[in-house]
Amino acid sequence: MSATHEMQLVNTLASGAEEWFCPSCRRRILMQWPPQYELVVLERGDETVTHAGGKGGLSIVRTEMPATPTVPQPLAQPSGPGPEDSRWLREIGIAWDDEAGPDSGSAA
């Protein structure tokens, strides 16, 4: 198992980007969190070790982006309300056609 250096948060810029520093090898990075995730290496330090760090209960171990980032796919959403929601809509006077949505002819 490779050695691990603990990085420390040293500054947060006005943009929200965070500057992290490794006191062991002097590695410095700027980390911008999602939705515009970006990692900029300011000082390389020792690239043969794993760098880790954390704040507020969140811990990061990897500080290198993969060559091909994965793009999360949206979760499949049902096209209409489920059975319980359909029943509730009928109870409050809204007719719902599962294909077309609310019936334009009904009034609540």
PDB file of N, CA and C in Angstrom:
ATOM      1  N   MET A   1       0.852  -1.191   0.000  1.00  0.00           N
ATOM      2  CA  MET A   1       0.000   0.000   0.000  1.00  0.00           C
ATOM      3  C   MET A   1       0.888   1.242   0.000  1.00  0.00           C
ATOM      4  N   SER A   2       0.508   2.231  -0.806  1.00  0.00           N
ATOM      5  CA  SER A   2       1.318   3.440  -0.913  1.00  0.00           C
ATOM      6  C   SER A   2       1.100   4.358   0.292  1.00  0.00           C
ATOM      7  N   ALA A   3       2.040   5.256   0.470  1.00  0.00           N
ATOM      8  CA  ALA A   3       1.938   6.224   1.564  1.00  0.00           C
ATOM      9  C   ALA A   3       0.809   7.199   1.275  1.00  0.00           C
ATOM     10  N   THR A   4       0.270   7.786   2.333  1.00  0.00           N
ATOM     11  CA  THR A   4      -0.799   8.770   2.195  1.00  0.00           C
ATOM     12  C   THR A   4      -0.392  10.053   2.899  1.00  0.00           C
ATOM     13  N   HIS A   5      -0.566  11.167   2.208  1.00  0.00           N
ATOM     14  CA  HIS A   5      -0.334  12.479   2.801  1.00  0.00           C
ATOM     15  C   HIS A   5      -1.679  13.133   3.055  1.00  0.00           C
ATOM     16  N   GLU A   6      -1.798  13.823   4.171  1.00  0.00           N
ATOM     17  CA  GLU A   6      -3.033  14.509   4.543  1.00  0.00           C
ATOM     18  C   GLU A   6      -2.969  15.955   4.076  1.00  0.00           C
ATOM     19  N   MET A   7      -3.920  16.325   3.209  1.00  0.00           N
ATOM     20  CA  MET A   7      -3.985  17.698   2.724  1.00  0.00           C
ATOM     21  C   MET A   7      -4.850  18.533   3.662  1.00  0.00           C
ATOM     22  N   GLN A   8      -4.547  19.812   3.731  1.00  0.00           N
ATOM     23  CA  GLN A   8      -5.278  20.725   4.609  1.00  0.00           C
ATOM     24  C   GLN A   8      -5.897  21.855   3.783  1.00  0.00           C
ATOM     25  N   LEU A   9      -7.135  22.201   4.115  1.00  0.00           N
ATOM     26  CA  LEU A   9      -7.797  23.336   3.475  1.00  0.00           C
ATOM     27  C   LEU A   9      -7.180  24.608   4.051  1.00  0.00           C
ATOM     28  N   VAL A  10      -6.612  25.462   3.162  1.00  0.00           N
ATOM     29  CA  VAL A  10      -5.943  26.671   3.651  1.00  0.00           C
ATOM     30  C   VAL A  10      -6.643  27.962   3.249  1.00  0.00           C
ATOM     31  N   ASN A  11      -7.507  27.903   2.219  1.00  0.00           N
ATOM     32  CA  ASN A  11      -8.153  29.134   1.777  1.00  0.00           C
ATOM     33  C   ASN A  11      -9.367  28.793   0.920  1.00  0.00           C
ATOM     34  N   THR A  12     -10.384  29.635   0.998  1.00  0.00           N
ATOM     35  CA  THR A  12     -11.534  29.543   0.099  1.00  0.00           C
ATOM     36  C   THR A  12     -11.638  30.862  -0.639  1.00  0.00           C
ATOM     37  N   LEU A  13     -11.571  30.796  -1.965  1.00  0.00           N
ATOM     38  CA  LEU A  13     -11.601  32.002  -2.786  1.00  0.00           C
ATOM     39  C   LEU A  13     -13.027  32.524  -2.937  1.00  0.00           C
ATOM     40  N   ALA A  14     -13.159  33.755  -3.399  1.00  0.00           N
ATOM     41  CA  ALA A  14     -14.478  34.360  -3.587  1.00  0.00           C
ATOM     42  C   ALA A  14     -15.327  33.546  -4.560  1.00  0.00           C
ATOM     43  N   SER A  15     -14.694  32.850  -5.502  1.00  0.00           N
ATOM     44  CA  SER A  15     -15.419  32.026  -6.479  1.00  0.00           C
ATOM     45  C   SER A  15     -15.974  30.754  -5.864  1.00  0.00           C
ATOM     46  N   GLY A  16     -15.532  30.435  -4.633  1.00  0.00           N
ATOM     47  CA  GLY A  16     -15.931  29.182  -3.989  1.00  0.00           C
ATOM     48  C   GLY A  16     -14.869  28.104  -4.121  1.00  0.00           C
ATOM     49  N   ALA A  17     -13.889  28.315  -5.007  1.00  0.00           N
ATOM     50  CA  ALA A  17     -12.796  27.347  -5.155  1.00  0.00           C
ATOM     51  C   ALA A  17     -12.005  27.291  -3.853  1.00  0.00           C
ATOM     52  N   GLU A  18     -11.530  26.095  -3.529  1.00  0.00           N
ATOM     53  CA  GLU A  18     -10.777  25.899  -2.290  1.00  0.00           C
ATOM     54  C   GLU A  18      -9.321  25.599  -2.598  1.00  0.00           C
ATOM     55  N   GLU A  19      -8.433  26.189  -1.821  1.00  0.00           N
ATOM     56  CA  GLU A  19      -7.010  25.907  -1.949  1.00  0.00           C
ATOM     57  C   GLU A  19      -6.623  24.910  -0.870  1.00  0.00           C
ATOM     58  N   TRP A  20      -6.028  23.791  -1.305  1.00  0.00           N
ATOM     59  CA  TRP A  20      -5.595  22.727  -0.397  1.00  0.00           C
ATOM     60  C   TRP A  20      -4.079  22.617  -0.464  1.00  0.00           C
ATOM     61  N   PHE A  21      -3.462  22.268   0.697  1.00  0.00           N
ATOM     62  CA  PHE A  21      -2.004  22.222   0.811  1.00  0.00           C
ATOM     63  C   PHE A  21      -1.592  20.958   1.548  1.00  0.00           C
ATOM     64  N   CYS A  22      -0.531  20.308   1.055  1.00  0.00           N
ATOM     65  CA  CYS A  22       0.044  19.145   1.734  1.00  0.00           C
ATOM     66  C   CYS A  22       1.337  19.585   2.406  1.00  0.00           C
ATOM     67  N   PRO A  23       1.372  19.601   3.747  1.00  0.00           N
ATOM     68  CA  PRO A  23       2.592  20.036   4.431  1.00  0.00           C
ATOM     69  C   PRO A  23       3.751  19.041   4.287  1.00  0.00           C
ATOM     70  N   SER A  24       3.456  17.803   3.929  1.00  0.00           N
ATOM     71  CA  SER A  24       4.521  16.795   3.796  1.00  0.00           C
ATOM     72  C   SER A  24       5.359  16.989   2.537  1.00  0.00           C
ATOM     73  N   CYS A  25       4.702  17.301   1.398  1.00  0.00           N
ATOM     74  CA  CYS A  25       5.443  17.402   0.129  1.00  0.00           C
ATOM     75  C   CYS A  25       5.211  18.732  -0.583  1.00  0.00           C
ATOM     76  N   ARG A  26       4.426  19.602   0.022  1.00  0.00           N
ATOM     77  CA  ARG A  26       4.151  20.947  -0.471  1.00  0.00           C
ATOM     78  C   ARG A  26       3.245  20.962  -1.716  1.00  0.00           C
ATOM     79  N   ARG A  27       2.490  19.887  -1.944  1.00  0.00           N
ATOM     80  CA  ARG A  27       1.519  19.869  -3.042  1.00  0.00           C
ATOM     81  C   ARG A  27       0.447  20.911  -2.758  1.00  0.00           C
ATOM     82  N   ARG A  28       0.045  21.675  -3.790  1.00  0.00           N
ATOM     83  CA  ARG A  28      -1.020  22.676  -3.661  1.00  0.00           C
ATOM     84  C   ARG A  28      -1.980  22.499  -4.823  1.00  0.00           C
ATOM     85  N   ILE A  29      -3.271  22.506  -4.504  1.00  0.00           N
ATOM     86  CA  ILE A  29      -4.291  22.383  -5.537  1.00  0.00           C
ATOM     87  C   ILE A  29      -5.407  23.384  -5.275  1.00  0.00           C
ATOM     88  N   LEU A  30      -6.123  23.724  -6.343  1.00  0.00           N
ATOM     89  CA  LEU A  30      -7.376  24.465  -6.233  1.00  0.00           C
ATOM     90  C   LEU A  30      -8.479  23.491  -6.621  1.00  0.00           C
ATOM     91  N   MET A  31      -9.507  23.384  -5.785  1.00  0.00           N
ATOM     92  CA  MET A  31     -10.615  22.461  -6.021  1.00  0.00           C
ATOM     93  C   MET A  31     -11.899  23.260  -6.116  1.00  0.00           C
ATOM     94  N   GLN A  32     -12.572  23.124  -7.256  1.00  0.00           N
ATOM     95  CA  GLN A  32     -13.900  23.720  -7.441  1.00  0.00           C
ATOM     96  C   GLN A  32     -14.881  22.567  -7.433  1.00  0.00           C
ATOM     97  N   TRP A  33     -15.848  22.599  -6.531  1.00  0.00           N
ATOM     98  CA  TRP A  33     -16.803  21.511  -6.380  1.00  0.00           C
ATOM     99  C   TRP A  33     -17.916  21.618  -7.407  1.00  0.00           C
ATOM    100  N   PRO A  34     -18.613  20.502  -7.662  1.00  0.00           N
ATOM    101  CA  PRO A  34     -19.741  20.509  -8.614  1.00  0.00           C
ATOM    102  C   PRO A  34     -20.742  21.585  -8.250  1.00  0.00           C
ATOM    103  N   PRO A  35     -21.461  22.088  -9.239  1.00  0.00           N
ATOM    104  CA  PRO A  35     -21.651  21.467 -10.545  1.00  0.00           C
ATOM    105  C   PRO A  35     -20.541  21.780 -11.545  1.00  0.00           C
ATOM    106  N   GLN A  36     -19.668  22.737 -11.303  1.00  0.00           N
ATOM    107  CA  GLN A  36     -18.561  23.018 -12.216  1.00  0.00           C
ATOM    108  C   GLN A  36     -17.270  22.471 -11.621  1.00  0.00           C
ATOM    109  N   TYR A  37     -17.211  21.140 -11.439  1.00  0.00           N
ATOM    110  CA  TYR A  37     -16.043  20.513 -10.819  1.00  0.00           C
ATOM    111  C   TYR A  37     -14.790  20.805 -11.635  1.00  0.00           C
ATOM    112  N   GLU A  38     -13.744  21.213 -10.923  1.00  0.00           N
ATOM    113  CA  GLU A  38     -12.463  21.451 -11.577  1.00  0.00           C
ATOM    114  C   GLU A  38     -11.368  21.287 -10.538  1.00  0.00           C
ATOM    115  N   LEU A  39     -10.249  20.728 -10.956  1.00  0.00           N
ATOM    116  CA  LEU A  39      -9.097  20.576 -10.098  1.00  0.00           C
ATOM    117  C   LEU A  39      -7.894  21.148 -10.836  1.00  0.00           C
ATOM    118  N   VAL A  40      -7.209  22.097 -10.209  1.00  0.00           N
ATOM    119  CA  VAL A  40      -6.026  22.712 -10.796  1.00  0.00           C
ATOM    120  C   VAL A  40      -4.860  22.453  -9.856  1.00  0.00           C
ATOM    121  N   VAL A  41      -3.791  21.840 -10.371  1.00  0.00           N
ATOM    122  CA  VAL A  41      -2.598  21.572  -9.574  1.00  0.00           C
ATOM    123  C   VAL A  41      -1.697  22.792  -9.663  1.00  0.00           C
ATOM    124  N   LEU A  42      -1.460  23.432  -8.515  1.00  0.00           N
ATOM    125  CA  LEU A  42      -0.600  24.617  -8.465  1.00  0.00           C
ATOM    126  C   LEU A  42       0.860  24.215  -8.248  1.00  0.00           C
ATOM    127  N   GLU A  43       1.092  23.253  -7.355  1.00  0.00           N
ATOM    128  CA  GLU A  43       2.427  22.699  -7.088  1.00  0.00           C
ATOM    129  C   GLU A  43       2.265  21.185  -7.052  1.00  0.00           C
ATOM    130  N   ARG A  44       3.053  20.463  -7.832  1.00  0.00           N
ATOM    131  CA  ARG A  44       2.878  19.017  -7.947  1.00  0.00           C
ATOM    132  C   ARG A  44       3.158  18.253  -6.661  1.00  0.00           C
ATOM    133  N   GLY A  45       4.172  18.622  -5.932  1.00  0.00           N
ATOM    134  CA  GLY A  45       4.524  17.856  -4.738  1.00  0.00           C
ATOM    135  C   GLY A  45       4.919  16.440  -5.124  1.00  0.00           C
ATOM    136  N   ASP A  46       4.699  15.483  -4.235  1.00  0.00           N
ATOM    137  CA  ASP A  46       5.039  14.081  -4.473  1.00  0.00           C
ATOM    138  C   ASP A  46       3.844  13.388  -5.120  1.00  0.00           C
ATOM    139  N   GLU A  47       3.921  13.129  -6.420  1.00  0.00           N
ATOM    140  CA  GLU A  47       2.816  12.506  -7.142  1.00  0.00           C
ATOM    141  C   GLU A  47       2.799  10.986  -7.012  1.00  0.00           C
ATOM    142  N   THR A  48       3.756  10.419  -6.270  1.00  0.00           N
ATOM    143  CA  THR A  48       3.780   8.965  -6.102  1.00  0.00           C
ATOM    144  C   THR A  48       2.972   8.509  -4.887  1.00  0.00           C
ATOM    145  N   VAL A  49       2.495   9.445  -4.083  1.00  0.00           N
ATOM    146  CA  VAL A  49       1.715   9.080  -2.899  1.00  0.00           C
ATOM    147  C   VAL A  49       0.257   9.472  -3.098  1.00  0.00           C
ATOM    148  N   THR A  50      -0.606   8.877  -2.283  1.00  0.00           N
ATOM    149  CA  THR A  50      -2.028   9.221  -2.286  1.00  0.00           C
ATOM    150  C   THR A  50      -2.228  10.424  -1.389  1.00  0.00           C
ATOM    151  N   HIS A  51      -2.997  11.388  -1.857  1.00  0.00           N
ATOM    152  CA  HIS A  51      -3.313  12.561  -1.047  1.00  0.00           C
ATOM    153  C   HIS A  51      -4.767  12.474  -0.605  1.00  0.00           C
ATOM    154  N   ALA A  52      -5.013  12.784   0.657  1.00  0.00           N
ATOM    155  CA  ALA A  52      -6.365  12.729   1.215  1.00  0.00           C
ATOM    156  C   ALA A  52      -6.609  13.997   2.017  1.00  0.00           C
ATOM    157  N   GLY A  53      -7.867  14.313   2.219  1.00  0.00           N
ATOM    158  CA  GLY A  53      -8.220  15.474   3.021  1.00  0.00           C
ATOM    159  C   GLY A  53      -9.713  15.518   3.204  1.00  0.00           C
ATOM    160  N   GLY A  54     -10.161  16.372   4.089  1.00  0.00           N
ATOM    161  CA  GLY A  54     -11.595  16.459   4.302  1.00  0.00           C
ATOM    162  C   GLY A  54     -11.978  17.671   5.115  1.00  0.00           C
ATOM    163  N   LYS A  55     -13.295  17.936   5.092  1.00  0.00           N
ATOM    164  CA  LYS A  55     -13.839  19.033   5.888  1.00  0.00           C
ATOM    165  C   LYS A  55     -15.307  18.753   6.150  1.00  0.00           C
ATOM    166  N   GLY A  56     -15.819  19.143   7.260  1.00  0.00           N
ATOM    167  CA  GLY A  56     -17.232  19.026   7.572  1.00  0.00           C
ATOM    168  C   GLY A  56     -17.806  17.633   7.396  1.00  0.00           C
ATOM    169  N   GLY A  57     -17.020  16.595   7.683  1.00  0.00           N
ATOM    170  CA  GLY A  57     -17.501  15.233   7.554  1.00  0.00           C
ATOM    171  C   GLY A  57     -17.297  14.642   6.177  1.00  0.00           C
ATOM    172  N   LEU A  58     -16.861  15.454   5.205  1.00  0.00           N
ATOM    173  CA  LEU A  58     -16.608  14.972   3.851  1.00  0.00           C
ATOM    174  C   LEU A  58     -15.121  14.740   3.703  1.00  0.00           C
ATOM    175  N   SER A  59     -14.761  13.591   3.157  1.00  0.00           N
ATOM    176  CA  SER A  59     -13.350  13.277   2.985  1.00  0.00           C
ATOM    177  C   SER A  59     -13.087  12.910   1.536  1.00  0.00           C
ATOM    178  N   ILE A  60     -12.013  13.463   0.977  1.00  0.00           N
ATOM    179  CA  ILE A  60     -11.616  13.094  -0.376  1.00  0.00           C
ATOM    180  C   ILE A  60     -10.296  12.355  -0.296  1.00  0.00           C
ATOM    181  N   VAL A  61     -10.138  11.359  -1.142  1.00  0.00           N
ATOM    182  CA  VAL A  61      -8.898  10.606  -1.158  1.00  0.00           C
ATOM    183  C   VAL A  61      -8.185  10.782  -2.479  1.00  0.00           C
ATOM    184  N   ARG A  62      -8.919  10.851  -3.556  1.00  0.00           N
ATOM    185  CA  ARG A  62      -8.310  10.977  -4.869  1.00  0.00           C
ATOM    186  C   ARG A  62      -8.368  12.429  -5.325  1.00  0.00           C
ATOM    187  N   THR A  63      -7.232  12.965  -5.737  1.00  0.00           N
ATOM    188  CA  THR A  63      -7.210  14.350  -6.183  1.00  0.00           C
ATOM    189  C   THR A  63      -6.844  14.463  -7.653  1.00  0.00           C
ATOM    190  N   GLU A  64      -6.991  13.385  -8.414  1.00  0.00           N
ATOM    191  CA  GLU A  64      -6.753  13.415  -9.844  1.00  0.00           C
ATOM    192  C   GLU A  64      -8.059  13.072 -10.551  1.00  0.00           C
ATOM    193  N   MET A  65      -8.376  13.802 -11.620  1.00  0.00           N
ATOM    194  CA  MET A  65      -9.586  13.514 -12.380  1.00  0.00           C
ATOM    195  C   MET A  65      -9.299  12.366 -13.347  1.00  0.00           C
ATOM    196  N   PRO A  66     -10.283  11.486 -13.584  1.00  0.00           N
ATOM    197  CA  PRO A  66     -10.085  10.428 -14.567  1.00  0.00           C
ATOM    198  C   PRO A  66      -9.911  11.022 -15.965  1.00  0.00           C
ATOM    199  N   ALA A  67      -9.226  10.291 -16.838  1.00  0.00           N
ATOM    200  CA  ALA A  67      -8.992  10.780 -18.195  1.00  0.00           C
ATOM    201  C   ALA A  67     -10.301  11.033 -18.931  1.00  0.00           C
ATOM    202  N   THR A  68     -11.255  10.152 -18.758  1.00  0.00           N
ATOM    203  CA  THR A  68     -12.566  10.319 -19.377  1.00  0.00           C
ATOM    204  C   THR A  68     -13.603  10.404 -18.266  1.00  0.00           C
ATOM    205  N   PRO A  69     -14.035  11.613 -17.918  1.00  0.00           N
ATOM    206  CA  PRO A  69     -15.007  11.723 -16.822  1.00  0.00           C
ATOM    207  C   PRO A  69     -16.329  11.080 -17.208  1.00  0.00           C
ATOM    208  N   THR A  70     -16.967  10.486 -16.212  1.00  0.00           N
ATOM    209  CA  THR A  70     -18.273   9.896 -16.454  1.00  0.00           C
ATOM    210  C   THR A  70     -19.335  10.968 -16.258  1.00  0.00           C
ATOM    211  N   VAL A  71     -20.357  10.909 -17.088  1.00  0.00           N
ATOM    212  CA  VAL A  71     -21.458  11.860 -17.003  1.00  0.00           C
ATOM    213  C   VAL A  71     -22.642  11.128 -16.396  1.00  0.00           C
ATOM    214  N   PRO A  72     -23.127  11.571 -15.237  1.00  0.00           N
ATOM    215  CA  PRO A  72     -24.257  10.875 -14.633  1.00  0.00           C
ATOM    216  C   PRO A  72     -25.486  10.944 -15.528  1.00  0.00           C
ATOM    217  N   GLN A  73     -26.194   9.848 -15.605  1.00  0.00           N
ATOM    218  CA  GLN A  73     -27.419   9.785 -16.391  1.00  0.00           C
ATOM    219  C   GLN A  73     -28.607  10.080 -15.486  1.00  0.00           C
ATOM    220  N   PRO A  74     -29.609  10.794 -15.986  1.00  0.00           N
ATOM    221  CA  PRO A  74     -30.785  11.072 -15.152  1.00  0.00           C
ATOM    222  C   PRO A  74     -31.519   9.777 -14.823  1.00  0.00           C
ATOM    223  N   LEU A  75     -32.091   9.746 -13.632  1.00  0.00           N
ATOM    224  CA  LEU A  75     -32.879   8.594 -13.237  1.00  0.00           C
ATOM    225  C   LEU A  75     -34.148   8.545 -14.069  1.00  0.00           C
ATOM    226  N   ALA A  76     -34.584   7.339 -14.378  1.00  0.00           N
ATOM    227  CA  ALA A  76     -35.829   7.185 -15.136  1.00  0.00           C
ATOM    228  C   ALA A  76     -36.990   7.675 -14.275  1.00  0.00           C
ATOM    229  N   GLN A  77     -37.802   8.533 -14.839  1.00  0.00           N
ATOM    230  CA  GLN A  77     -38.946   9.080 -14.126  1.00  0.00           C
ATOM    231  C   GLN A  77     -40.215   8.478 -14.702  1.00  0.00           C
ATOM    232  N   PRO A  78     -41.153   8.088 -13.859  1.00  0.00           N
ATOM    233  CA  PRO A  78     -42.420   7.601 -14.401  1.00  0.00           C
ATOM    234  C   PRO A  78     -43.112   8.721 -15.172  1.00  0.00           C
ATOM    235  N   SER A  79     -43.886   8.344 -16.201  1.00  0.00           N
ATOM    236  CA  SER A  79     -44.516   9.352 -17.043  1.00  0.00           C
ATOM    237  C   SER A  79     -45.700  10.029 -16.374  1.00  0.00           C
ATOM    238  N   GLY A  80     -46.265   9.423 -15.369  1.00  0.00           N
ATOM    239  CA  GLY A  80     -47.423  10.009 -14.703  1.00  0.00           C
ATOM    240  C   GLY A  80     -47.412   9.653 -13.225  1.00  0.00           C
ATOM    241  N   PRO A  81     -48.445  10.035 -12.520  1.00  0.00           N
ATOM    242  CA  PRO A  81     -48.497   9.744 -11.095  1.00  0.00           C
ATOM    243  C   PRO A  81     -48.685   8.253 -10.855  1.00  0.00           C
ATOM    244  N   GLY A  82     -48.193   7.797  -9.705  1.00  0.00           N
ATOM    245  CA  GLY A  82     -48.391   6.404  -9.311  1.00  0.00           C
ATOM    246  C   GLY A  82     -49.827   6.194  -8.860  1.00  0.00           C
ATOM    247  N   PRO A  83     -50.177   4.939  -8.502  1.00  0.00           N
ATOM    248  CA  PRO A  83     -51.557   4.633  -8.118  1.00  0.00           C
ATOM    249  C   PRO A  83     -52.056   5.467  -6.940  1.00  0.00           C
ATOM    250  N   GLU A  84     -51.213   5.660  -5.931  1.00  0.00           N
ATOM    251  CA  GLU A  84     -51.645   6.439  -4.763  1.00  0.00           C
ATOM    252  C   GLU A  84     -51.873   7.901  -5.133  1.00  0.00           C
ATOM    253  N   ASP A  85     -50.994   8.443  -5.969  1.00  0.00           N
ATOM    254  CA  ASP A  85     -51.157   9.834  -6.392  1.00  0.00           C
ATOM    255  C   ASP A  85     -52.399   9.999  -7.268  1.00  0.00           C
ATOM    256  N   SER A  86     -52.652   9.023  -8.153  1.00  0.00           N
ATOM    257  CA  SER A  86     -53.852   9.085  -9.010  1.00  0.00           C
ATOM    258  C   SER A  86     -55.116   9.089  -8.155  1.00  0.00           C
ATOM    259  N   ARG A  87     -55.149   8.239  -7.125  1.00  0.00           N
ATOM    260  CA  ARG A  87     -56.313   8.187  -6.231  1.00  0.00           C
ATOM    261  C   ARG A  87     -56.491   9.533  -5.534  1.00  0.00           C
ATOM    262  N   TRP A  88     -55.395  10.105  -5.052  1.00  0.00           N
ATOM    263  CA  TRP A  88     -55.454  11.393  -4.351  1.00  0.00           C
ATOM    264  C   TRP A  88     -55.950  12.491  -5.296  1.00  0.00           C
ATOM    265  N   LEU A  89     -55.451  12.490  -6.546  1.00  0.00           N
ATOM    266  CA  LEU A  89     -55.903  13.490  -7.516  1.00  0.00           C
ATOM    267  C   LEU A  89     -57.406  13.373  -7.757  1.00  0.00           C
ATOM    268  N   ARG A  90     -57.913  12.138  -7.889  1.00  0.00           N
ATOM    269  CA  ARG A  90     -59.367  11.956  -8.078  1.00  0.00           C
ATOM    270  C   ARG A  90     -60.137  12.448  -6.856  1.00  0.00           C
ATOM    271  N   GLU A  91     -59.601  12.181  -5.646  1.00  0.00           N
ATOM    272  CA  GLU A  91     -60.289  12.599  -4.412  1.00  0.00           C
ATOM    273  C   GLU A  91     -60.421  14.117  -4.315  1.00  0.00           C
ATOM    274  N   ILE A  92     -59.474  14.854  -4.866  1.00  0.00           N
ATOM    275  CA  ILE A  92     -59.546  16.320  -4.791  1.00  0.00           C
ATOM    276  C   ILE A  92     -60.132  16.923  -6.054  1.00  0.00           C
ATOM    277  N   GLY A  93     -60.691  16.059  -6.928  1.00  0.00           N
ATOM    278  CA  GLY A  93     -61.438  16.557  -8.076  1.00  0.00           C
ATOM    279  C   GLY A  93     -60.638  16.786  -9.340  1.00  0.00           C
ATOM    280  N   ILE A  94     -59.462  16.208  -9.446  1.00  0.00           N
ATOM    281  CA  ILE A  94     -58.676  16.363 -10.665  1.00  0.00           C
ATOM    282  C   ILE A  94     -58.690  15.041 -11.414  1.00  0.00           C
ATOM    283  N   ALA A  95     -59.272  15.068 -12.622  1.00  0.00           N
ATOM    284  CA  ALA A  95     -59.260  13.873 -13.466  1.00  0.00           C
ATOM    285  C   ALA A  95     -57.916  13.818 -14.178  1.00  0.00           C
ATOM    286  N   TRP A  96     -57.262  12.656 -14.155  1.00  0.00           N
ATOM    287  CA  TRP A  96     -55.933  12.532 -14.741  1.00  0.00           C
ATOM    288  C   TRP A  96     -55.927  11.379 -15.723  1.00  0.00           C
ATOM    289  N   ASP A  97     -55.549  11.687 -16.948  1.00  0.00           N
ATOM    290  CA  ASP A  97     -55.358  10.667 -17.965  1.00  0.00           C
ATOM    291  C   ASP A  97     -53.866  10.353 -17.958  1.00  0.00           C
ATOM    292  N   ASP A  98     -53.491   9.098 -17.670  1.00  0.00           N
ATOM    293  CA  ASP A  98     -52.078   8.742 -17.550  1.00  0.00           C
ATOM    294  C   ASP A  98     -51.283   9.031 -18.819  1.00  0.00           C
ATOM    295  N   GLU A  99     -51.943   9.080 -19.966  1.00  0.00           N
ATOM    296  CA  GLU A  99     -51.243   9.371 -21.216  1.00  0.00           C
ATOM    297  C   GLU A  99     -51.053  10.872 -21.421  1.00  0.00           C
ATOM    298  N   ALA A 100     -52.116  11.664 -21.164  1.00  0.00           N
ATOM    299  CA  ALA A 100     -52.083  13.084 -21.522  1.00  0.00           C
ATOM    300  C   ALA A 100     -51.897  14.021 -20.337  1.00  0.00           C
ATOM    301  N   GLY A 101     -52.034  13.538 -19.130  1.00  0.00           N
ATOM    302  CA  GLY A 101     -51.900  14.412 -17.974  1.00  0.00           C
ATOM    303  C   GLY A 101     -53.264  14.841 -17.481  1.00  0.00           C
ATOM    304  N   PRO A 102     -53.360  15.989 -16.820  1.00  0.00           N
ATOM    305  CA  PRO A 102     -54.646  16.428 -16.285  1.00  0.00           C
ATOM    306  C   PRO A 102     -55.663  16.652 -17.399  1.00  0.00           C
ATOM    307  N   ASP A 103     -56.882  16.274 -17.121  1.00  0.00           N
ATOM    308  CA  ASP A 103     -57.969  16.482 -18.080  1.00  0.00           C
ATOM    309  C   ASP A 103     -58.307  17.959 -18.083  1.00  0.00           C
ATOM    310  N   SER A 104     -58.180  18.595 -19.251  1.00  0.00           N
ATOM    311  CA  SER A 104     -58.404  20.036 -19.334  1.00  0.00           C
ATOM    312  C   SER A 104     -59.860  20.428 -19.100  1.00  0.00           C
ATOM    313  N   GLY A 105     -60.773  19.447 -19.173  1.00  0.00           N
ATOM    314  CA  GLY A 105     -62.181  19.767 -19.015  1.00  0.00           C
ATOM    315  C   GLY A 105     -62.656  19.772 -17.582  1.00  0.00           C
ATOM    316  N   SER A 106     -61.821  19.343 -16.617  1.00  0.00           N
ATOM    317  CA  SER A 106     -62.291  19.291 -15.229  1.00  0.00           C
ATOM    318  C   SER A 106     -61.798  20.494 -14.451  1.00  0.00           C
ATOM    319  N   ALA A 107     -62.573  20.895 -13.472  1.00  0.00           N
ATOM    320  CA  ALA A 107     -62.189  22.026 -12.616  1.00  0.00           C
ATOM    321  C   ALA A 107     -62.154  21.555 -11.182  1.00  0.00           C
ATOM    322  N   ALA A 108     -61.214  22.036 -10.440  1.00  0.00           N
ATOM    323  CA  ALA A 108     -61.086  21.621  -9.046  1.00  0.00           C
ATOM    324  C   ALA A 108     -61.954  22.463  -8.145  1.00  0.00           C
TER     325      ALA A 108
END
